[in-house]
Every structure is written in C-alpha cells, then in structure tokens.
PDB file of C-alpha atoms in Angstrom:
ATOM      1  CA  UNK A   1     -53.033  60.310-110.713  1.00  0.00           C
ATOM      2  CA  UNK A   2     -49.007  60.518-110.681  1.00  0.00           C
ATOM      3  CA  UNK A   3     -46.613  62.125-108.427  1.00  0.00           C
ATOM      4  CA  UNK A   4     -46.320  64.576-110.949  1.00  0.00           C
ATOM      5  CA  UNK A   5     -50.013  65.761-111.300  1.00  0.00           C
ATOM      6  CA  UNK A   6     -50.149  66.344-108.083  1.00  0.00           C
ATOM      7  CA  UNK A   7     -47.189  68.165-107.948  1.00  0.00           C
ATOM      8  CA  UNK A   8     -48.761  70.514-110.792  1.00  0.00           C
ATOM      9  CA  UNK A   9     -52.006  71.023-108.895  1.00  0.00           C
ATOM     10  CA  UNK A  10     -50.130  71.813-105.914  1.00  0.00           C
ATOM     11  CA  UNK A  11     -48.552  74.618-107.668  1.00  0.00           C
ATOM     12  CA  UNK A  12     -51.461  75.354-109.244  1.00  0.00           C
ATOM     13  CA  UNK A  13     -53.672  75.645-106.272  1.00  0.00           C
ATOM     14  CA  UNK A  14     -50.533  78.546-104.849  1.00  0.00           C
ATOM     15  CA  UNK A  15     -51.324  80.294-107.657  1.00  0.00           C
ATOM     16  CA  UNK A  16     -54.899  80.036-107.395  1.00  0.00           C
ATOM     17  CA  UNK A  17     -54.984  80.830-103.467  1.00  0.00           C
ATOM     18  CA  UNK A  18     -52.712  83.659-104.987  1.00  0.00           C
ATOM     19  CA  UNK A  19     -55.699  84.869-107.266  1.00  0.00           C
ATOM     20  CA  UNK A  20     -58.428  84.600-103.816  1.00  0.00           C
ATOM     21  CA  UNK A  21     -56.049  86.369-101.953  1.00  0.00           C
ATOM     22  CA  UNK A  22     -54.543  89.239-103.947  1.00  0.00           C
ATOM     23  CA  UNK A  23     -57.516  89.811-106.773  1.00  0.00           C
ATOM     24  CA  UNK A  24     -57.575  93.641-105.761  1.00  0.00           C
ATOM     25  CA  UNK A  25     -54.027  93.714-107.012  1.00  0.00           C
ATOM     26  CA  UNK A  26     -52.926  93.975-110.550  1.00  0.00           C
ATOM     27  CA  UNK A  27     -52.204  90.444-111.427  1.00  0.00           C
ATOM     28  CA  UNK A  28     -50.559  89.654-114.773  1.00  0.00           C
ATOM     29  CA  UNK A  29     -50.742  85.048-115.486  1.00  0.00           C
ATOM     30  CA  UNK A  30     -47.041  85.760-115.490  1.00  0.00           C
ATOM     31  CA  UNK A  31     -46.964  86.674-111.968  1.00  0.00           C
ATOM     32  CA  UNK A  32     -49.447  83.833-111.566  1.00  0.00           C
ATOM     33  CA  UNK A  33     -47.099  81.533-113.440  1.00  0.00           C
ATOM     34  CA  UNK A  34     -44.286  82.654-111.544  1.00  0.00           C
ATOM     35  CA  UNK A  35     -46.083  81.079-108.382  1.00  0.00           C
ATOM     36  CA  UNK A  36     -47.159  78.022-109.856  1.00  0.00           C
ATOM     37  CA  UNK A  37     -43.517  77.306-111.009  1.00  0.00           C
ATOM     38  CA  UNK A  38     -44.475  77.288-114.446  1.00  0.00           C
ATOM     39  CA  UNK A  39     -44.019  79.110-117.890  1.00  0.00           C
ATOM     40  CA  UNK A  40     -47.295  81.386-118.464  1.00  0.00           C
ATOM     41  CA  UNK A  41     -48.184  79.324-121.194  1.00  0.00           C
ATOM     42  CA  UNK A  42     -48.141  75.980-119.345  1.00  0.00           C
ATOM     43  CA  UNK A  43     -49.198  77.181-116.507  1.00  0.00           C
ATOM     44  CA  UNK A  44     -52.476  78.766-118.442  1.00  0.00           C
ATOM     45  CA  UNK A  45     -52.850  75.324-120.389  1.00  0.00           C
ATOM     46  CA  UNK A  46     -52.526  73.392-117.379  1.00  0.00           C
ATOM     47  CA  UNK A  47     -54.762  75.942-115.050  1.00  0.00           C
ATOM     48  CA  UNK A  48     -57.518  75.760-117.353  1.00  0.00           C
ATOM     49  CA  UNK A  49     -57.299  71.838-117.866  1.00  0.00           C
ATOM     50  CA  UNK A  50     -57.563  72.118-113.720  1.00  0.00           C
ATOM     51  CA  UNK A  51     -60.281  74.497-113.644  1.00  0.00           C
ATOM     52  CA  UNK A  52     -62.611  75.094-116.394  1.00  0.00           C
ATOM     53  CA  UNK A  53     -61.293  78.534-116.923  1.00  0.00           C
ATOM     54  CA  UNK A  54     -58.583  80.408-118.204  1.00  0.00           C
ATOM     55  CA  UNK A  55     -56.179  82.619-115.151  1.00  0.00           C
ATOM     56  CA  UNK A  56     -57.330  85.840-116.098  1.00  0.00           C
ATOM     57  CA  UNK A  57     -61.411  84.634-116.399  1.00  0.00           C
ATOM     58  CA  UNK A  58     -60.818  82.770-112.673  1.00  0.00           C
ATOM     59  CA  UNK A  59     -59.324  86.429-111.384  1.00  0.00           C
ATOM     60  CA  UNK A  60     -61.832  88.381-113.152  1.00  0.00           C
ATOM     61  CA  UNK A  61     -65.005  86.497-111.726  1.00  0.00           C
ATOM     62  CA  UNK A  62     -63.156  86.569-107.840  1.00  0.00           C
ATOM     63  CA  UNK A  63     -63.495  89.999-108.200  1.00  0.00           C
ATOM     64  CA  UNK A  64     -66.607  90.055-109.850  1.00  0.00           C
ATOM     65  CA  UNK A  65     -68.036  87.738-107.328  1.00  0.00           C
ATOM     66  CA  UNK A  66     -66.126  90.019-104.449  1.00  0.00           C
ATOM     67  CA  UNK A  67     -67.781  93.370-106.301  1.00  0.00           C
ATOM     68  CA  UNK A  68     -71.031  91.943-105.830  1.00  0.00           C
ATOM     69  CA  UNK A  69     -70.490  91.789-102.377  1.00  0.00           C
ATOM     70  CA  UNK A  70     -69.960  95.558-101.655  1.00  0.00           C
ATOM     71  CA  UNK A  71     -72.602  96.318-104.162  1.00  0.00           C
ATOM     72  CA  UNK A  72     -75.540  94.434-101.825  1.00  0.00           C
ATOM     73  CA  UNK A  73     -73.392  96.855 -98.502  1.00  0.00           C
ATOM     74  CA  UNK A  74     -74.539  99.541-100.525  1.00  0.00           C
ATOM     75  CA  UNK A  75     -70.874 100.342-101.918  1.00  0.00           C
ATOM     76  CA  UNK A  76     -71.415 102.973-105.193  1.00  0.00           C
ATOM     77  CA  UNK A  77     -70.982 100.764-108.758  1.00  0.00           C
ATOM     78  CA  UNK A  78     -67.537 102.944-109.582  1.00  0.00           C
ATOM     79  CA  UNK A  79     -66.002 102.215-105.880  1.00  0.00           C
ATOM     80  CA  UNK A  80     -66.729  98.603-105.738  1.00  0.00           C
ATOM     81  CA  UNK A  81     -64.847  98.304-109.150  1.00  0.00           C
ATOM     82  CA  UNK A  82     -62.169  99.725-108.071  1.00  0.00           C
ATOM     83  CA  UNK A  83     -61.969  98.352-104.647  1.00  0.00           C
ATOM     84  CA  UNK A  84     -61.668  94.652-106.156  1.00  0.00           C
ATOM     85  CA  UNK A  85     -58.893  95.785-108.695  1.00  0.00           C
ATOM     86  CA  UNK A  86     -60.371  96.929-111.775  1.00  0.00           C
ATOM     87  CA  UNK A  87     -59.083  99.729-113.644  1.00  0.00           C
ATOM     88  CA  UNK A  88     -61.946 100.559-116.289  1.00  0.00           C
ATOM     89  CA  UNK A  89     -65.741 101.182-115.310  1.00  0.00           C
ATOM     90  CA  UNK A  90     -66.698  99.991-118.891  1.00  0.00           C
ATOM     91  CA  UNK A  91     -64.788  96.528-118.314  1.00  0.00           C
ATOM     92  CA  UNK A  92     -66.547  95.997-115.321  1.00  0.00           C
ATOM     93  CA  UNK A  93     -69.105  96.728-116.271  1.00  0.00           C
ATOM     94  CA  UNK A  94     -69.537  93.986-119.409  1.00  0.00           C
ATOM     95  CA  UNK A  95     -67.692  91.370-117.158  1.00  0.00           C
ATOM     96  CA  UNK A  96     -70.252  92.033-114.489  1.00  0.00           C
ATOM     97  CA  UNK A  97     -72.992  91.908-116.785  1.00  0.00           C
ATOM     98  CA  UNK A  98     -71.968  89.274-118.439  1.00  0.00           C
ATOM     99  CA  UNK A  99     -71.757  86.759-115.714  1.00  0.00           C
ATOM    100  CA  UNK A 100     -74.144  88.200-113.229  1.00  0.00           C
ATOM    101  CA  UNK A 101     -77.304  89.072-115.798  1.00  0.00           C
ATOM    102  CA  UNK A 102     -77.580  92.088-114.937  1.00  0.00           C
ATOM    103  CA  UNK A 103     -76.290  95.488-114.823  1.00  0.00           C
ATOM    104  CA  UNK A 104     -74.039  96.642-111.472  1.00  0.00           C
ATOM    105  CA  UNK A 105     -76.300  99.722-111.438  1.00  0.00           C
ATOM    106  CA  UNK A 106     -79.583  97.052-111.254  1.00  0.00           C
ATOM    107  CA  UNK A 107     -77.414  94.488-108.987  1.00  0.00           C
ATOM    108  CA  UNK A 108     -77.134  97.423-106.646  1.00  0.00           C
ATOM    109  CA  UNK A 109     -80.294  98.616-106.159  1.00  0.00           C
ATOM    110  CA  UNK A 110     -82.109  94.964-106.343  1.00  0.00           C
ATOM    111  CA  UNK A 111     -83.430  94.050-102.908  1.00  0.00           C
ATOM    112  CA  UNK A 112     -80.895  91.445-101.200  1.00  0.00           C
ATOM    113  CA  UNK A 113     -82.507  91.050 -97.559  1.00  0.00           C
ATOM    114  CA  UNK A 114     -83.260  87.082 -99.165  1.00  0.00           C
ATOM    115  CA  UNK A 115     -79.211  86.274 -99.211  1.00  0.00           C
ATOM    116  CA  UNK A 116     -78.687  87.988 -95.634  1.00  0.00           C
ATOM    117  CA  UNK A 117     -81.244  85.417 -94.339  1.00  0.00           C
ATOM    118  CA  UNK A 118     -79.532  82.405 -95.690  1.00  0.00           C
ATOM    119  CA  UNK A 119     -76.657  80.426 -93.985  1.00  0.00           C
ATOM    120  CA  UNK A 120     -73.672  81.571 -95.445  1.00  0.00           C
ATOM    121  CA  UNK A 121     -72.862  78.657 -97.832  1.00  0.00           C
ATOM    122  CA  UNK A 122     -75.762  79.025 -99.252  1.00  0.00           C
ATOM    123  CA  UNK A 123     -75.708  82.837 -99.906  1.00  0.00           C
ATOM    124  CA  UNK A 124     -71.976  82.279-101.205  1.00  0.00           C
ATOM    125  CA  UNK A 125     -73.411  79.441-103.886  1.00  0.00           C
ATOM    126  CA  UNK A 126     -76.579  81.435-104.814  1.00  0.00           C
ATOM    127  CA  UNK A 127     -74.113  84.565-105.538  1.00  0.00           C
ATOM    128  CA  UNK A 128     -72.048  83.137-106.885  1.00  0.00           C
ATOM    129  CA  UNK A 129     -71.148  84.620-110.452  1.00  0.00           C
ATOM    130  CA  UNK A 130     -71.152  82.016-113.472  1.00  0.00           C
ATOM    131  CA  UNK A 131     -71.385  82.436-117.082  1.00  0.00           C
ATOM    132  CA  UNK A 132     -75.304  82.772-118.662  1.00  0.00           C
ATOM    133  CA  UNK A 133     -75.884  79.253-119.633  1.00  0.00           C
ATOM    134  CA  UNK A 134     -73.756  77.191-117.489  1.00  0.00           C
ATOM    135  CA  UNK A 135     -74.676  74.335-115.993  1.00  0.00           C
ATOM    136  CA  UNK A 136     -74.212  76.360-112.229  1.00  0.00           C
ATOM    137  CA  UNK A 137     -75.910  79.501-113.556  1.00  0.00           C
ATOM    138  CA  UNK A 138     -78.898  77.103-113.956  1.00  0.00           C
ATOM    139  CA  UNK A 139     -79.068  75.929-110.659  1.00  0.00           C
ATOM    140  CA  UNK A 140     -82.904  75.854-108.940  1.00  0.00           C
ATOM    141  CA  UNK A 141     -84.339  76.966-112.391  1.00  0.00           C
ATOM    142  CA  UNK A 142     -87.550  74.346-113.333  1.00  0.00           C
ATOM    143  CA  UNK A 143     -86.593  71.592-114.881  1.00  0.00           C
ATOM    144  CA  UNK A 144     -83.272  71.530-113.875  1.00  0.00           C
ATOM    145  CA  UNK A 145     -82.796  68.473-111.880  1.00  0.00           C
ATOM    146  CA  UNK A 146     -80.953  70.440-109.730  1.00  0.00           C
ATOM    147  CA  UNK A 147     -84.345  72.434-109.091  1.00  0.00           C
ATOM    148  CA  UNK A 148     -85.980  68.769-107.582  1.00  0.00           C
TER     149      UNK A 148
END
C-alpha cells in the first residue's frame, strides 16, 4: 500500500467515524466528502472501493442497525425512525425490511431475551443488519461453513 492510500483511508475512516457518530443527523456524501477531503464523487468511488458500500447505504444501515436497537427497548416503530435520523416512515420502513427480513412492526414485537443473554460482541454481530443474501446475512445458517 502507498503513502497515498493510506492517506485516503485515513480520510476516509473521518468520514466514516463521521457517519457512526452523527447518523441521527441529516447527512448529505457532500458533507461526508467535505470530511474526507475529497470531491463527493471521489470520495463515493473511493468509499465504496474501501467498504463494500456506497456513503449513503453505510449511513442508512448505522441507523438501521441503531433503530433496531430501540425497537428490542421497546421504542414505538415511528419514534425509533425518527430518533436515528430518518425523515419518512415508508423509507424506513423498506430499508429496514430490506436488510433486516422483516418488518419493524414484527422486529418489535419478536422476542429478543436470546441477544440480552449474549456477550455483547456477539449480540452486536448477530444484529447486525446486512443485505438478504450476503455472505454475513448467512452466517450460522446449515451449510454455511460458517455454521461448522
């Protein structure tokens, strides 16, 4: 790796830890760009290349991920989405069904005493949201080697 890529991840990790950090606020990827240094463009390019994701799909499943969180505390479906930043119910809504399975409504009122009873990294992995189909959202499932 060259001076320069690490240069660019260390800007891009700023605007990452920006993302963890401020994901109840409205971020735009200029704002994120603006942190990383970078023109939005490169900076989505070259935060994608770094991550797997596009800016926006990172923020969205932080709060997502954060949203699922108040859900299991017992936090209604319409306050949780906009506690973590999100401005439409219907939005959330697909996002959150789309990378948890399930409806926030049928998140919510799931039983979740099973993640309370496992040590915290392994309630944060086992939460954690991911795409239908992914190679994480397929952890434990049989015959996924992971599941061995």
């Amino acid at each position: 790796m060259t001076p320069e890529d690490l240069a660019n991840l260390e800007h891009l990790r700023r605007a990452r830890d920006l993302i963890d950090r401020e994901y109840a606020r409205p971020l735009d990827v200029p704002t994120m760009a603006r942190h990383a240094l970078m023109s939005s463009g490169h900076f989505s390019r070259q935060f994608r290349a770094a991550y797997g994701e596009t800016p926006y799909s990172y923020l969205m499943t932080r709060r997502i991920e954060r949203a699922m969180a108040l859900l299991r505390a017992g936090m209604s479906v319409t306050d949780a989405c906009m506690t973590v930043g999100c401005t439409s119910l219907g939005s959330f809504s697909s996002r959150f069904t789309e990378l948890v399975g399930e409806t926030p409504s049928a998140y919510r009122g799931r039983e979740h005493s099973a993640i309370a009873a496992m040590p915290a990294c392994m309630a944060k992995l086992s939460t954690r949201p991911s795409r239908a189909g992914s190679p994480s959202s397929r952890i434990g499932e049989a015959g996924d080697p992971a599941a061995a």
